[in-house]
JSON list of C-alpha atoms in Angstrom, two decimals:
[
{"chain": "A", "resi": 1, "resn": "MET", "atom": "CA", "xyz": [-60.21, 17.02, 14.76]},
{"chain": "A", "resi": 2, "resn": "GLN", "atom": "CA", "xyz": [-62.94, 15.19, 16.64]},
{"chain": "A", "resi": 3, "resn": "SER", "atom": "CA", "xyz": [-65.34, 12.82, 14.96]},
{"chain": "A", "resi": 4, "resn": "PRO", "atom": "CA", "xyz": [-68.88, 14.09, 14.45]},
{"chain": "A", "resi": 5, "resn": "VAL", "atom": "CA", "xyz": [-70.43, 10.73, 15.33]},
{"chain": "A", "resi": 6, "resn": "GLN", "atom": "CA", "xyz": [-69.68, 8.63, 18.42]},
{"chain": "A", "resi": 7, "resn": "TYR", "atom": "CA", "xyz": [-70.84, 5.00, 18.63]},
{"chain": "A", "resi": 8, "resn": "LYS", "atom": "CA", "xyz": [-71.29, 2.83, 21.69]},
{"chain": "A", "resi": 9, "resn": "ILE", "atom": "CA", "xyz": [-70.09, -0.68, 20.85]},
{"chain": "A", "resi": 10, "resn": "PRO", "atom": "CA", "xyz": [-71.26, -3.53, 23.11]},
{"chain": "A", "resi": 11, "resn": "PHE", "atom": "CA", "xyz": [-68.42, -5.66, 24.45]},
{"chain": "A", "resi": 12, "resn": "SER", "atom": "CA", "xyz": [-68.10, -8.65, 26.75]},
{"chain": "A", "resi": 13, "resn": "GLY", "atom": "CA", "xyz": [-69.29, -8.45, 30.31]},
{"chain": "A", "resi": 14, "resn": "GLY", "atom": "CA", "xyz": [-71.91, -5.80, 29.56]},
{"chain": "A", "resi": 15, "resn": "ARG", "atom": "CA", "xyz": [-69.37, -3.02, 29.03]},
{"chain": "A", "resi": 16, "resn": "GLN", "atom": "CA", "xyz": [-69.48, -0.63, 26.10]},
{"chain": "A", "resi": 17, "resn": "ILE", "atom": "CA", "xyz": [-66.71, 1.26, 24.40]},
{"chain": "A", "resi": 18, "resn": "THR", "atom": "CA", "xyz": [-67.21, 4.59, 22.66]},
{"chain": "A", "resi": 19, "resn": "VAL", "atom": "CA", "xyz": [-65.54, 4.95, 19.30]},
{"chain": "A", "resi": 20, "resn": "PRO", "atom": "CA", "xyz": [-65.66, 7.81, 16.81]},
{"chain": "A", "resi": 21, "resn": "SER", "atom": "CA", "xyz": [-66.75, 7.16, 13.27]},
{"chain": "A", "resi": 22, "resn": "GLY", "atom": "CA", "xyz": [-66.26, 9.30, 10.21]},
{"chain": "A", "resi": 23, "resn": "PRO", "atom": "CA", "xyz": [-66.67, 9.91, 6.52]},
{"chain": "A", "resi": 24, "resn": "HIS", "atom": "CA", "xyz": [-63.69, 7.77, 5.48]},
{"chain": "A", "resi": 25, "resn": "TYR", "atom": "CA", "xyz": [-64.65, 4.12, 5.40]},
{"chain": "A", "resi": 26, "resn": "TYR", "atom": "CA", "xyz": [-63.37, 0.85, 3.99]},
{"chain": "A", "resi": 27, "resn": "GLN", "atom": "CA", "xyz": [-64.20, -2.81, 4.45]},
{"chain": "A", "resi": 28, "resn": "ARG", "atom": "CA", "xyz": [-62.15, -5.89, 3.63]},
{"chain": "A", "resi": 29, "resn": "GLU", "atom": "CA", "xyz": [-62.97, -9.57, 4.03]},
{"chain": "A", "resi": 30, "resn": "GLN", "atom": "CA", "xyz": [-60.27, -12.21, 3.64]},
{"chain": "A", "resi": 31, "resn": "TRP", "atom": "CA", "xyz": [-60.56, -16.01, 3.77]},
{"chain": "A", "resi": 32, "resn": "VAL", "atom": "CA", "xyz": [-58.07, -17.34, 6.34]},
{"chain": "A", "resi": 33, "resn": "GLY", "atom": "CA", "xyz": [-59.00, -20.98, 6.91]},
{"chain": "A", "resi": 34, "resn": "SER", "atom": "CA", "xyz": [-61.57, -23.71, 7.13]},
{"chain": "A", "resi": 35, "resn": "THR", "atom": "CA", "xyz": [-62.92, -25.93, 9.86]},
{"chain": "A", "resi": 36, "resn": "ARG", "atom": "CA", "xyz": [-62.49, -28.85, 7.44]},
{"chain": "A", "resi": 37, "resn": "GLN", "atom": "CA", "xyz": [-58.74, -28.30, 7.80]},
{"chain": "A", "resi": 38, "resn": "GLY", "atom": "CA", "xyz": [-58.90, -28.43, 11.59]},
{"chain": "A", "resi": 39, "resn": "ASN", "atom": "CA", "xyz": [-59.09, -24.68, 12.22]},
{"chain": "A", "resi": 40, "resn": "THR", "atom": "CA", "xyz": [-61.54, -23.21, 14.70]},
{"chain": "A", "resi": 41, "resn": "PRO", "atom": "CA", "xyz": [-62.86, -19.66, 15.09]},
{"chain": "A", "resi": 42, "resn": "GLN", "atom": "CA", "xyz": [-60.94, -19.48, 18.38]},
{"chain": "A", "resi": 43, "resn": "SER", "atom": "CA", "xyz": [-57.63, -20.53, 16.77]},
{"chain": "A", "resi": 44, "resn": "ALA", "atom": "CA", "xyz": [-58.21, -17.93, 14.04]},
{"chain": "A", "resi": 45, "resn": "PHE", "atom": "CA", "xyz": [-58.86, -15.30, 16.73]},
{"chain": "A", "resi": 46, "resn": "GLU", "atom": "CA", "xyz": [-55.64, -16.24, 18.53]},
{"chain": "A", "resi": 47, "resn": "ALA", "atom": "CA", "xyz": [-53.80, -15.68, 15.22]},
{"chain": "A", "resi": 48, "resn": "LEU", "atom": "CA", "xyz": [-55.64, -12.37, 14.79]},
{"chain": "A", "resi": 49, "resn": "LYS", "atom": "CA", "xyz": [-54.35, -11.26, 18.22]},
{"chain": "A", "resi": 50, "resn": "ARG", "atom": "CA", "xyz": [-50.81, -11.66, 16.87]},
{"chain": "A", "resi": 51, "resn": "HIS", "atom": "CA", "xyz": [-51.64, -9.82, 13.62]},
{"chain": "A", "resi": 52, "resn": "ALA", "atom": "CA", "xyz": [-54.26, -7.23, 14.61]},
{"chain": "A", "resi": 53, "resn": "THR", "atom": "CA", "xyz": [-52.25, -4.34, 13.13]},
{"chain": "A", "resi": 54, "resn": "PRO", "atom": "CA", "xyz": [-49.66, -3.94, 10.41]},
{"chain": "A", "resi": 55, "resn": "PHE", "atom": "CA", "xyz": [-46.12, -3.93, 11.83]},
{"chain": "A", "resi": 56, "resn": "GLN", "atom": "CA", "xyz": [-47.32, -5.40, 15.15]},
{"chain": "A", "resi": 57, "resn": "GLY", "atom": "CA", "xyz": [-44.07, -7.24, 15.70]},
{"chain": "A", "resi": 58, "resn": "ASP", "atom": "CA", "xyz": [-44.11, -9.79, 18.49]},
{"chain": "A", "resi": 59, "resn": "GLN", "atom": "CA", "xyz": [-46.66, -8.00, 20.68]},
{"chain": "A", "resi": 60, "resn": "ILE", "atom": "CA", "xyz": [-49.91, -9.85, 21.35]},
{"chain": "A", "resi": 61, "resn": "SER", "atom": "CA", "xyz": [-53.10, -7.81, 21.44]},
{"chain": "A", "resi": 62, "resn": "ALA", "atom": "CA", "xyz": [-54.58, -7.38, 24.91]},
{"chain": "A", "resi": 63, "resn": "ASP", "atom": "CA", "xyz": [-57.62, -5.51, 26.11]},
{"chain": "A", "resi": 64, "resn": "GLY", "atom": "CA", "xyz": [-56.64, -1.92, 26.92]},
{"chain": "A", "resi": 65, "resn": "ALA", "atom": "CA", "xyz": [-53.12, -2.32, 25.56]},
{"chain": "A", "resi": 66, "resn": "VAL", "atom": "CA", "xyz": [-51.37, 0.48, 23.71]},
{"chain": "A", "resi": 67, "resn": "ILE", "atom": "CA", "xyz": [-49.26, -0.57, 20.73]},
{"chain": "A", "resi": 68, "resn": "ASP", "atom": "CA", "xyz": [-46.95, 1.76, 18.84]},
{"chain": "A", "resi": 69, "resn": "VAL", "atom": "CA", "xyz": [-47.42, 1.05, 15.14]},
{"chain": "A", "resi": 70, "resn": "ARG", "atom": "CA", "xyz": [-44.09, 1.74, 13.46]},
{"chain": "A", "resi": 71, "resn": "ASN", "atom": "CA", "xyz": [-44.02, 4.98, 11.45]},
{"chain": "A", "resi": 72, "resn": "LEU", "atom": "CA", "xyz": [-47.69, 5.72, 12.25]},
{"chain": "A", "resi": 73, "resn": "GLY", "atom": "CA", "xyz": [-48.06, 6.16, 15.99]},
{"chain": "A", "resi": 74, "resn": "PRO", "atom": "CA", "xyz": [-49.84, 4.65, 18.99]},
{"chain": "A", "resi": 75, "resn": "ILE", "atom": "CA", "xyz": [-53.17, 2.83, 19.03]},
{"chain": "A", "resi": 76, "resn": "ARG", "atom": "CA", "xyz": [-55.31, 1.56, 21.88]},
{"chain": "A", "resi": 77, "resn": "GLN", "atom": "CA", "xyz": [-56.78, -1.91, 21.54]},
{"chain": "A", "resi": 78, "resn": "ASP", "atom": "CA", "xyz": [-60.07, -3.22, 22.85]},
{"chain": "A", "resi": 79, "resn": "VAL", "atom": "CA", "xyz": [-60.21, -7.03, 22.67]},
{"chain": "A", "resi": 80, "resn": "ASP", "atom": "CA", "xyz": [-63.50, -8.92, 22.93]},
{"chain": "A", "resi": 81, "resn": "ASP", "atom": "CA", "xyz": [-62.82, -12.65, 23.30]},
{"chain": "A", "resi": 82, "resn": "ASP", "atom": "CA", "xyz": [-66.53, -13.48, 23.28]},
{"chain": "A", "resi": 83, "resn": "ARG", "atom": "CA", "xyz": [-67.24, -11.75, 19.96]},
{"chain": "A", "resi": 84, "resn": "LEU", "atom": "CA", "xyz": [-63.82, -12.61, 18.44]},
{"chain": "A", "resi": 85, "resn": "ALA", "atom": "CA", "xyz": [-63.24, -8.92, 17.75]},
{"chain": "A", "resi": 86, "resn": "ILE", "atom": "CA", "xyz": [-60.48, -6.35, 18.21]},
{"chain": "A", "resi": 87, "resn": "VAL", "atom": "CA", "xyz": [-60.96, -2.59, 17.87]},
{"chain": "A", "resi": 88, "resn": "ASN", "atom": "CA", "xyz": [-57.82, -0.57, 17.10]},
{"chain": "A", "resi": 89, "resn": "THR", "atom": "CA", "xyz": [-58.36, 3.10, 17.98]},
{"chain": "A", "resi": 90, "resn": "THR", "atom": "CA", "xyz": [-55.77, 5.67, 16.99]},
{"chain": "A", "resi": 91, "resn": "MET", "atom": "CA", "xyz": [-54.44, 7.91, 19.74]},
{"chain": "A", "resi": 92, "resn": "PRO", "atom": "CA", "xyz": [-53.72, 11.65, 19.33]},
{"chain": "A", "resi": 93, "resn": "ASP", "atom": "CA", "xyz": [-50.07, 11.14, 18.22]},
{"chain": "A", "resi": 94, "resn": "HIS", "atom": "CA", "xyz": [-51.08, 8.69, 15.44]},
{"chain": "A", "resi": 95, "resn": "VAL", "atom": "CA", "xyz": [-50.88, 10.03, 11.87]},
{"chain": "A", "resi": 96, "resn": "LEU", "atom": "CA", "xyz": [-54.43, 8.86, 11.07]},
{"chain": "A", "resi": 97, "resn": "HIS", "atom": "CA", "xyz": [-56.07, 10.10, 14.29]},
{"chain": "A", "resi": 98, "resn": "PRO", "atom": "CA", "xyz": [-58.99, 9.99, 14.84]},
{"chain": "A", "resi": 99, "resn": "GLY", "atom": "CA", "xyz": [-59.76, 6.60, 13.38]},
{"chain": "A", "resi": 100, "resn": "ASN", "atom": "CA", "xyz": [-60.79, 3.06, 14.21]},
{"chain": "A", "resi": 101, "resn": "VAL", "atom": "CA", "xyz": [-60.29, -0.34, 12.67]},
{"chain": "A", "resi": 102, "resn": "PHE", "atom": "CA", "xyz": [-62.58, -3.19, 13.68]},
{"chain": "A", "resi": 103, "resn": "ARG", "atom": "CA", "xyz": [-61.05, -6.64, 13.06]},
{"chain": "A", "resi": 104, "resn": "SER", "atom": "CA", "xyz": [-63.06, -9.78, 13.70]},
{"chain": "A", "resi": 105, "resn": "ILE", "atom": "CA", "xyz": [-63.25, -13.47, 12.85]},
{"chain": "A", "resi": 106, "resn": "VAL", "atom": "CA", "xyz": [-66.43, -14.59, 11.11]},
{"chain": "A", "resi": 107, "resn": "GLN", "atom": "CA", "xyz": [-67.44, -18.15, 10.26]},
{"chain": "A", "resi": 108, "resn": "ARG", "atom": "CA", "xyz": [-69.62, -18.85, 7.21]},
{"chain": "A", "resi": 109, "resn": "GLY", "atom": "CA", "xyz": [-70.30, -22.54, 6.80]},
{"chain": "A", "resi": 110, "resn": "ASP", "atom": "CA", "xyz": [-66.92, -24.25, 7.09]},
{"chain": "A", "resi": 111, "resn": "ASP", "atom": "CA", "xyz": [-64.96, -21.15, 6.08]},
{"chain": "A", "resi": 112, "resn": "LEU", "atom": "CA", "xyz": [-63.31, -18.62, 8.40]},
{"chain": "A", "resi": 113, "resn": "TYR", "atom": "CA", "xyz": [-62.78, -14.99, 7.41]},
{"chain": "A", "resi": 114, "resn": "VAL", "atom": "CA", "xyz": [-61.10, -11.99, 8.98]},
{"chain": "A", "resi": 115, "resn": "VAL", "atom": "CA", "xyz": [-63.31, -8.94, 8.45]},
{"chain": "A", "resi": 116, "resn": "THR", "atom": "CA", "xyz": [-61.71, -5.50, 8.65]},
{"chain": "A", "resi": 117, "resn": "GLU", "atom": "CA", "xyz": [-63.72, -2.28, 8.79]},
{"chain": "A", "resi": 118, "resn": "GLY", "atom": "CA", "xyz": [-61.98, 1.07, 9.05]},
{"chain": "A", "resi": 119, "resn": "TYR", "atom": "CA", "xyz": [-63.43, 4.47, 9.86]},
{"chain": "A", "resi": 120, "resn": "GLY", "atom": "CA", "xyz": [-61.69, 7.80, 10.13]},
{"chain": "A", "resi": 121, "resn": "THR", "atom": "CA", "xyz": [-61.88, 11.57, 10.04]},
{"chain": "A", "resi": 122, "resn": "GLY", "atom": "CA", "xyz": [-58.17, 12.37, 10.16]},
{"chain": "A", "resi": 123, "resn": "ILE", "atom": "CA", "xyz": [-56.12, 14.67, 7.98]},
{"chain": "A", "resi": 124, "resn": "LEU", "atom": "CA", "xyz": [-55.21, 11.93, 5.48]},
{"chain": "A", "resi": 125, "resn": "PRO", "atom": "CA", "xyz": [-58.52, 10.82, 3.95]},
{"chain": "A", "resi": 126, "resn": "PHE", "atom": "CA", "xyz": [-56.78, 9.14, 1.00]},
{"chain": "A", "resi": 127, "resn": "ALA", "atom": "CA", "xyz": [-54.82, 6.89, 3.37]},
{"chain": "A", "resi": 128, "resn": "ASN", "atom": "CA", "xyz": [-58.02, 6.06, 5.25]},
{"chain": "A", "resi": 129, "resn": "GLU", "atom": "CA", "xyz": [-59.98, 5.29, 2.08]},
{"chain": "A", "resi": 130, "resn": "LYS", "atom": "CA", "xyz": [-57.15, 3.16, 0.66]},
{"chain": "A", "resi": 131, "resn": "GLY", "atom": "CA", "xyz": [-56.49, 1.58, 4.05]},
{"chain": "A", "resi": 132, "resn": "LYS", "atom": "CA", "xyz": [-57.73, -1.84, 3.06]},
{"chain": "A", "resi": 133, "resn": "PHE", "atom": "CA", "xyz": [-54.52, -2.37, 1.06]},
{"chain": "A", "resi": 134, "resn": "ILE", "atom": "CA", "xyz": [-52.36, -2.22, 4.18]},
{"chain": "A", "resi": 135, "resn": "TRP", "atom": "CA", "xyz": [-54.30, -5.13, 5.74]},
{"chain": "A", "resi": 136, "resn": "SER", "atom": "CA", "xyz": [-53.33, -7.66, 3.05]},
{"chain": "A", "resi": 137, "resn": "TRP", "atom": "CA", "xyz": [-50.04, -8.48, 4.81]},
{"chain": "A", "resi": 138, "resn": "PRO", "atom": "CA", "xyz": [-51.43, -9.14, 8.33]},
{"chain": "A", "resi": 139, "resn": "ASP", "atom": "CA", "xyz": [-54.28, -11.14, 6.76]},
{"chain": "A", "resi": 140, "resn": "HIS", "atom": "CA", "xyz": [-51.77, -13.21, 4.82]},
{"chain": "A", "resi": 141, "resn": "LYS", "atom": "CA", "xyz": [-49.85, -13.90, 8.03]},
{"chain": "A", "resi": 142, "resn": "ILE", "atom": "CA", "xyz": [-53.03, -15.14, 9.74]},
{"chain": "A", "resi": 143, "resn": "ARG", "atom": "CA", "xyz": [-53.84, -17.36, 6.76]},
{"chain": "A", "resi": 144, "resn": "ARG", "atom": "CA", "xyz": [-50.31, -18.73, 6.69]},
{"chain": "A", "resi": 145, "resn": "GLU", "atom": "CA", "xyz": [-50.33, -19.40, 10.42]},
{"chain": "A", "resi": 146, "resn": "LEU", "atom": "CA", "xyz": [-53.60, -21.36, 10.15]},
{"chain": "A", "resi": 147, "resn": "ASN", "atom": "CA", "xyz": [-52.61, -23.11, 6.90]},
{"chain": "A", "resi": 148, "resn": "PRO", "atom": "CA", "xyz": [-48.84, -23.74, 6.87]},
{"chain": "A", "resi": 149, "resn": "TYR", "atom": "CA", "xyz": [-47.09, -23.97, 3.54]},
{"chain": "A", "resi": 150, "resn": "SER", "atom": "CA", "xyz": [-47.06, -27.39, 1.98]},
{"chain": "A", "resi": 151, "resn": "PRO", "atom": "CA", "xyz": [-43.77, -28.91, 0.78]},
{"chain": "A", "resi": 152, "resn": "LEU", "atom": "CA", "xyz": [-44.39, -27.31, -2.62]},
{"chain": "A", "resi": 153, "resn": "GLY", "atom": "CA", "xyz": [-44.41, -23.86, -1.04]},
{"chain": "A", "resi": 154, "resn": "TYR", "atom": "CA", "xyz": [-48.08, -23.03, -1.57]},
{"chain": "A", "resi": 155, "resn": "PRO", "atom": "CA", "xyz": [-50.29, -22.01, 1.36]},
{"chain": "A", "resi": 156, "resn": "MET", "atom": "CA", "xyz": [-52.94, -24.54, 2.20]},
{"chain": "A", "resi": 157, "resn": "ASP", "atom": "CA", "xyz": [-56.22, -22.91, 1.32]},
{"chain": "A", "resi": 158, "resn": "GLU", "atom": "CA", "xyz": [-59.51, -23.58, -0.41]},
{"chain": "A", "resi": 159, "resn": "THR", "atom": "CA", "xyz": [-57.77, -23.73, -3.79]},
{"chain": "A", "resi": 160, "resn": "ASN", "atom": "CA", "xyz": [-55.26, -26.49, -3.15]},
{"chain": "A", "resi": 161, "resn": "ALA", "atom": "CA", "xyz": [-56.25, -28.29, 0.06]},
{"chain": "A", "resi": 162, "resn": "SER", "atom": "CA", "xyz": [-57.24, -31.46, -1.82]},
{"chain": "A", "resi": 163, "resn": "ALA", "atom": "CA", "xyz": [-53.84, -31.66, -3.55]},
{"chain": "A", "resi": 164, "resn": "ALA", "atom": "CA", "xyz": [-51.98, -31.93, -0.26]},
{"chain": "A", "resi": 165, "resn": "THR", "atom": "CA", "xyz": [-54.22, -34.64, 1.15]},
{"chain": "A", "resi": 166, "resn": "GLY", "atom": "CA", "xyz": [-54.21, -36.68, -2.04]},
{"chain": "A", "resi": 167, "resn": "GLY", "atom": "CA", "xyz": [-58.00, -36.54, -2.13]},
{"chain": "A", "resi": 168, "resn": "ARG", "atom": "CA", "xyz": [-60.17, -35.08, -4.79]},
{"chain": "A", "resi": 169, "resn": "ALA", "atom": "CA", "xyz": [-62.19, -32.01, -4.08]},
{"chain": "A", "resi": 170, "resn": "GLU", "atom": "CA", "xyz": [-65.90, -32.42, -4.67]},
{"chain": "A", "resi": 171, "resn": "SER", "atom": "CA", "xyz": [-65.71, -30.08, -7.67]},
{"chain": "A", "resi": 172, "resn": "GLU", "atom": "CA", "xyz": [-63.01, -32.32, -9.18]},
{"chain": "A", "resi": 173, "resn": "ALA", "atom": "CA", "xyz": [-65.01, -35.50, -8.64]},
{"chain": "A", "resi": 174, "resn": "ARG", "atom": "CA", "xyz": [-67.89, -34.50, -10.90]},
{"chain": "A", "resi": 175, "resn": "PRO", "atom": "CA", "xyz": [-67.27, -32.83, -14.25]},
{"chain": "A", "resi": 176, "resn": "THR", "atom": "CA", "xyz": [-68.88, -29.46, -14.56]},
{"chain": "A", "resi": 177, "resn": "PRO", "atom": "CA", "xyz": [-70.01, -27.94, -17.84]},
{"chain": "A", "resi": 178, "resn": "SER", "atom": "CA", "xyz": [-66.97, -25.64, -17.92]},
{"chain": "A", "resi": 179, "resn": "SER", "atom": "CA", "xyz": [-64.56, -28.56, -17.53]},
{"chain": "A", "resi": 180, "resn": "ARG", "atom": "CA", "xyz": [-65.93, -30.72, -20.36]},
{"chain": "A", "resi": 181, "resn": "ALA", "atom": "CA", "xyz": [-63.81, -30.89, -23.48]},
{"chain": "A", "resi": 182, "resn": "GLY", "atom": "CA", "xyz": [-65.20, -29.03, -26.45]},
{"chain": "A", "resi": 183, "resn": "GLU", "atom": "CA", "xyz": [-67.21, -26.55, -24.40]},
{"chain": "A", "resi": 184, "resn": "ARG", "atom": "CA", "xyz": [-64.32, -24.24, -23.57]},
{"chain": "A", "resi": 185, "resn": "PRO", "atom": "CA", "xyz": [-62.80, -22.05, -26.25]},
{"chain": "A", "resi": 186, "resn": "GLU", "atom": "CA", "xyz": [-59.21, -22.80, -27.18]},
{"chain": "A", "resi": 187, "resn": "HIS", "atom": "CA", "xyz": [-56.73, -19.93, -26.86]},
{"chain": "A", "resi": 188, "resn": "ARG", "atom": "CA", "xyz": [-54.44, -20.40, -29.84]},
{"chain": "A", "resi": 189, "resn": "THR", "atom": "CA", "xyz": [-52.64, -17.10, -29.30]},
{"chain": "A", "resi": 190, "resn": "PRO", "atom": "CA", "xyz": [-51.71, -15.48, -26.02]},
{"chain": "A", "resi": 191, "resn": "PRO", "atom": "CA", "xyz": [-53.97, -12.69, -24.77]},
{"chain": "A", "resi": 192, "resn": "PRO", "atom": "CA", "xyz": [-52.87, -9.17, -25.79]},
{"chain": "A", "resi": 193, "resn": "ILE", "atom": "CA", "xyz": [-51.31, -8.47, -22.40]},
{"chain": "A", "resi": 194, "resn": "PHE", "atom": "CA", "xyz": [-48.47, -10.86, -23.28]},
{"chain": "A", "resi": 195, "resn": "PHE", "atom": "CA", "xyz": [-47.61, -9.25, -26.61]},
{"chain": "A", "resi": 196, "resn": "SER", "atom": "CA", "xyz": [-44.39, -7.30, -26.67]},
{"chain": "A", "resi": 197, "resn": "PRO", "atom": "CA", "xyz": [-44.97, -3.55, -26.95]},
{"chain": "A", "resi": 198, "resn": "TYR", "atom": "CA", "xyz": [-42.02, -3.31, -29.37]}
]
């Protein structure tokens, strides 16, 4: 099945790649690090090259490379170092062919995100539409690589970075209305989800 719409995507050096699009679409955005913790967009992109697909193994993404994704089939990769983007395009023997996944590093303020957008017209629309679930593991690996686990076993991220450095996060330094005593309701009994069904 061939895609009804073909897009020309600008890449480095003035070249363009043609990728099919389709009715099955998903988007996922995952925080992976912060420049305040010493990460850079380039270091995040280097991590993305090692985790551009699920089950990538120890292969590093390279422009024009073909990677066999275990149990799914081969994909061709287009890597744009200038735009910090990788396009994974399924090949004819891939279960989800035709389809594309665009993975890129985006910086917003001090925060770095990996953005994943998938398009497809293959025979498994449910898998394409639910595809964002499969990206949680590679995204976690990027986040862990950029923010190694602290001695307590928690990944260093925006939630607990101040605990590892011994400093206080700005939100901890000033009390907010929700953190003042007497303004939050007390939970004297556990929420219903914790009640035994028996």
